[in-house]
Short mmCIF file of C-alpha atoms in Angstrom, two decimals:
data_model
loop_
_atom_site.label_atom_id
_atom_site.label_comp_id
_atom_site.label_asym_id
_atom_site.label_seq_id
_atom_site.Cartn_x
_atom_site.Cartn_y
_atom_site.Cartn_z
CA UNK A 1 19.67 -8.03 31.19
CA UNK A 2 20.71 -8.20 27.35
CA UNK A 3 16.81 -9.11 26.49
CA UNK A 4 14.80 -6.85 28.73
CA UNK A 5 15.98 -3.88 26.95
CA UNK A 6 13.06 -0.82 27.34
CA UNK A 7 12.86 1.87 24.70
CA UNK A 8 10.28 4.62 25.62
CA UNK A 9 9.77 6.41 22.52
CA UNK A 10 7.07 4.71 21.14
CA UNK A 11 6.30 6.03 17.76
CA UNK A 12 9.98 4.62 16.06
CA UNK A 13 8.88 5.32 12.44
CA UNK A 14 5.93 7.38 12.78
CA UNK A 15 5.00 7.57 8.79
CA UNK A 16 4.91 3.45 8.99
CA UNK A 17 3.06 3.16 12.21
CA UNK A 18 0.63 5.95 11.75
CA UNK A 19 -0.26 4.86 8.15
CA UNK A 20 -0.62 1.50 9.11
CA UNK A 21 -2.79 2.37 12.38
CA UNK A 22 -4.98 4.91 10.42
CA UNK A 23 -5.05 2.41 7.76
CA UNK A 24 -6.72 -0.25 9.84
CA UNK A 25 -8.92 2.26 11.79
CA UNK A 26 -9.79 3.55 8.92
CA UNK A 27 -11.41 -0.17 7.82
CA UNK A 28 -12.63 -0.29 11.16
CA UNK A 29 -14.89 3.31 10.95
CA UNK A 30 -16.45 2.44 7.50
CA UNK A 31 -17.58 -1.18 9.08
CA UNK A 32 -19.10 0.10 11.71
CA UNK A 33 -20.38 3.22 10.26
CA UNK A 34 -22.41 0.93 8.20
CA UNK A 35 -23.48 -0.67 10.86
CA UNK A 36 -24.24 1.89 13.05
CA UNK A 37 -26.29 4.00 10.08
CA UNK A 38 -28.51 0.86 9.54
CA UNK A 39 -29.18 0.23 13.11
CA UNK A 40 -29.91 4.25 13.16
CA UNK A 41 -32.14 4.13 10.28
CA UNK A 42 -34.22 1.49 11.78
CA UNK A 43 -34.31 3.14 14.94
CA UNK A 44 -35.61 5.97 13.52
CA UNK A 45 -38.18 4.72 11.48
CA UNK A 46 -39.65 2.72 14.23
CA UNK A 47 -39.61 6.08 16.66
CA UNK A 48 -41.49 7.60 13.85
CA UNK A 49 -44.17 5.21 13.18
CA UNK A 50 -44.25 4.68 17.84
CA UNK A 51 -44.82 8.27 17.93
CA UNK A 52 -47.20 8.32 14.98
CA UNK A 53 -49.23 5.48 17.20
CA UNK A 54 -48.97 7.58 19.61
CA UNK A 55 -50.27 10.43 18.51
CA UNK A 56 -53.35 8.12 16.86
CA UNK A 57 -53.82 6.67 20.10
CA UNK A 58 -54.07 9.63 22.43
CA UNK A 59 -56.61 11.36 20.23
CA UNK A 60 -58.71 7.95 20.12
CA UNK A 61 -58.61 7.85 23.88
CA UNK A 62 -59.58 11.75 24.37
CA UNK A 63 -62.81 11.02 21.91
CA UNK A 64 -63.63 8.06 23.81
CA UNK A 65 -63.06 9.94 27.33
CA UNK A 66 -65.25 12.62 26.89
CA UNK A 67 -68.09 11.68 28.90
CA UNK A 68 -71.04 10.41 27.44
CA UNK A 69 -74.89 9.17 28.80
CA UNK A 70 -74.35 6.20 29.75
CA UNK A 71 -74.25 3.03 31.69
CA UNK A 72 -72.08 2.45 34.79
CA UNK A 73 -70.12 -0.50 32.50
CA UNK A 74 -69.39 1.97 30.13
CA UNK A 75 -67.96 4.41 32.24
CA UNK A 76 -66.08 1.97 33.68
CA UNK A 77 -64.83 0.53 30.28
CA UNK A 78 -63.94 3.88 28.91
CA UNK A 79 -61.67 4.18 32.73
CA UNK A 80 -59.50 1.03 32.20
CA UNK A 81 -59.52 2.04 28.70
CA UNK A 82 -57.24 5.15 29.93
CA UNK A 83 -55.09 3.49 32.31
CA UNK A 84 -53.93 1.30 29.75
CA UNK A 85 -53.75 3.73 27.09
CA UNK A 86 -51.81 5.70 29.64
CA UNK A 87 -49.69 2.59 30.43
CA UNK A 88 -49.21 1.86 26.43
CA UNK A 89 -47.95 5.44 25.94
CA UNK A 90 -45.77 5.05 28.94
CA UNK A 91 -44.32 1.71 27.61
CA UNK A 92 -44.19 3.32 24.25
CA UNK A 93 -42.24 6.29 25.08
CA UNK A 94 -39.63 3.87 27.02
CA UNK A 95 -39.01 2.21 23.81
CA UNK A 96 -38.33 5.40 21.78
CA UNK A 97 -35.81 7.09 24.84
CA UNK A 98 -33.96 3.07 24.93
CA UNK A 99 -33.57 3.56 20.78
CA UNK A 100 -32.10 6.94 21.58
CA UNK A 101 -30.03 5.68 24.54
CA UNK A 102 -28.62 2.45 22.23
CA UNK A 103 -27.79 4.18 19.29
CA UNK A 104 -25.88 7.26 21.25
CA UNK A 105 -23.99 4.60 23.36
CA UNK A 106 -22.72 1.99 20.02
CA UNK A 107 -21.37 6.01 18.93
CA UNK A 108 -19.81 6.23 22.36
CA UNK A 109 -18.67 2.38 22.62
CA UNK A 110 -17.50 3.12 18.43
CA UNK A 111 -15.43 5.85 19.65
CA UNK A 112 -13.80 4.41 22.78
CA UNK A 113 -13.01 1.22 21.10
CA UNK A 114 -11.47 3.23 18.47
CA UNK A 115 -9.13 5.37 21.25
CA UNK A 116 -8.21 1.95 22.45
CA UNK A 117 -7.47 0.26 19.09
CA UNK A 118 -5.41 3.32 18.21
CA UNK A 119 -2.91 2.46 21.15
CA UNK A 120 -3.14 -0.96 20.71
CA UNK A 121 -1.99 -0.71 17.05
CA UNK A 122 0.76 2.15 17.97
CA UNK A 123 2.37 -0.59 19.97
CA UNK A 124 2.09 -3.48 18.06
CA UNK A 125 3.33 -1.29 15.29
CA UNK A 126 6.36 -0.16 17.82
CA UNK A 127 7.28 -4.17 17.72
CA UNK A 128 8.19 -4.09 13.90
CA UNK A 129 9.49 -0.48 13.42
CA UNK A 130 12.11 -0.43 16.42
CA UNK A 131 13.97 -3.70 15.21
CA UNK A 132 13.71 -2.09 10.97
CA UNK A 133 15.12 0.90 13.58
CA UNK A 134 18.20 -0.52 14.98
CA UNK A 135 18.92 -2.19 12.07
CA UNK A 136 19.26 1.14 9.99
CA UNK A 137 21.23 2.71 12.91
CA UNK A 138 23.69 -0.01 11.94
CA UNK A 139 23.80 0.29 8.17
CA UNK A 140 24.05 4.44 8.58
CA UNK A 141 26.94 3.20 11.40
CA UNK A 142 28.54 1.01 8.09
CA UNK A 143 27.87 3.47 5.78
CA UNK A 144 30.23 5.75 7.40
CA UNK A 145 33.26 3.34 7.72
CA UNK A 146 32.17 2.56 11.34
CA UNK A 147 31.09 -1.51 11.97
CA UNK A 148 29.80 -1.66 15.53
CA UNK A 149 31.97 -3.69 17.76
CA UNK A 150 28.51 -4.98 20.05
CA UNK A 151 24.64 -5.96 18.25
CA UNK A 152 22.34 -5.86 20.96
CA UNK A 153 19.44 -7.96 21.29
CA UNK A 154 15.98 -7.58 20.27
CA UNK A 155 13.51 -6.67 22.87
CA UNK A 156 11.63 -9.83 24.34
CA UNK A 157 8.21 -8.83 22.09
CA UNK A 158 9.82 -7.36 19.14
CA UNK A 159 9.17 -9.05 15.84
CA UNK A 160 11.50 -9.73 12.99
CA UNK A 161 13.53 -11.50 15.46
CA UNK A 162 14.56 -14.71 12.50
CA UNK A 163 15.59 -11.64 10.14
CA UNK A 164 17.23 -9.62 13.09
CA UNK A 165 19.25 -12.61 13.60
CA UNK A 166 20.36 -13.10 9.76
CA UNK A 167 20.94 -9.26 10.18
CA UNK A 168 23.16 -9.07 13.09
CA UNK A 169 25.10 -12.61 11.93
CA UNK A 170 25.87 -10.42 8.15
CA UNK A 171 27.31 -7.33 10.13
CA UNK A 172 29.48 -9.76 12.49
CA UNK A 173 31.03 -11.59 9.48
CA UNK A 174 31.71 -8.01 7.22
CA UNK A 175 33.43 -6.92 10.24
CA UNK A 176 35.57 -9.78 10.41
CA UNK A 177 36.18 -9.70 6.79
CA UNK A 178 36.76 -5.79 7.12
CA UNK A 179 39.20 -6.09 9.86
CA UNK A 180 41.10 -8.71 8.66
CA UNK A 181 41.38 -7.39 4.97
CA UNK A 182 42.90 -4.19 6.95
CA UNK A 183 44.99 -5.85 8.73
CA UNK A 184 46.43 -7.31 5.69
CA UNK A 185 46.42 -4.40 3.83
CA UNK A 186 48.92 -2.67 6.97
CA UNK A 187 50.45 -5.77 7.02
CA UNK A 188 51.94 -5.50 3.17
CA UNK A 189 52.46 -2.49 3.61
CA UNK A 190 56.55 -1.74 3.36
CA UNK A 191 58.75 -0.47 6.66
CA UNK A 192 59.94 3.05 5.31
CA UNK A 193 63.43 3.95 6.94
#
């Protein structure tokens, strides 16, 4: 029982956790803003020189449609030549909406990871600031005369356990030093009649 001990409140010493949390996302953002602004910047270029192609290639396909004297094999050149214009454009297009559609969902993925790492770090951060926690509710608990007669445990996860330990083994033996120095002191003290 003494090691599953469950504290709820999460954020112990919000100034260290939060700074340290906004501190790594923070690291995280410009990394990936970087990332995400080249990736953008290539996407965009290349959407502007597909629809600049396209654009070339419709108006070479509308010349070449407009129907001319002919043979049959032309006629029937100048048809296929539509359909796959048609199909290019098509395929073209596709590429241009699937830039959009992977640069709008690395923002999405960006900010959900973020959401997630933001937890993530709130915890892990919860591990280090509720044993520096306890340990001050001790010292305050000295500080005012008071040693406490019971240390309890660290939480199963909690770092700082080695230090904890050198912690809670200090407050044991000033206790014992405290009580026994006033028992000596009331001990020498004289019997008034």
């Amino acid at each position: 029982m003494a090691n599953k001990i469950k504290r709820t409140k999460i954020l112990i010493d919000s100034k260290f956790q939060l700074r340290t949390v906004f501190a790594i996302l923070g690291i995280k953002i410009v990394i990936i803003s970087i990332m995400v602004s080249g990736v953008g910047i290539v996407a965009l270029y290349q959407n502007k020189h597909i629809a600049n192609v396209i654009e070339i290639e419709d108006n070479i396909v509308q010349v070449l449609a407009i129907p001319s004297v002919g043979t049959e094999t032309d006629e029937r050149l100048t048809l296929q030549m539509a359909q796959n214009h048609d199909s290019n454009m098509k395929r073209l297009r596709a590429m241009i909406m699937t830039n959009q559609l992977l640069i709008w969902g690395m923002v999405a993925v960006i900010f959900i990871q973020g959401v997630i790492l933001f937890f993530v770090l709130i915890r892990y951060t919860h591990r280090i600031a509720g044993p520096v926690y306890v340990m001050s509710l001790y010292l305050r608990s000295i500080l005012n005369g008071k040693f406490p007669e019971y240390i309890r445990p660290l939480r199963e996860n909690d770092f700082l356990k080695d230090f904890y330990a050198l912690f809670s083994d200090t407050v044991i033996y000033l206790r014992d030093k405290y009580e026994t120095k006033t028992l000596n002191v009331k001990a020498s003290k004289p019997v008034q009649a």
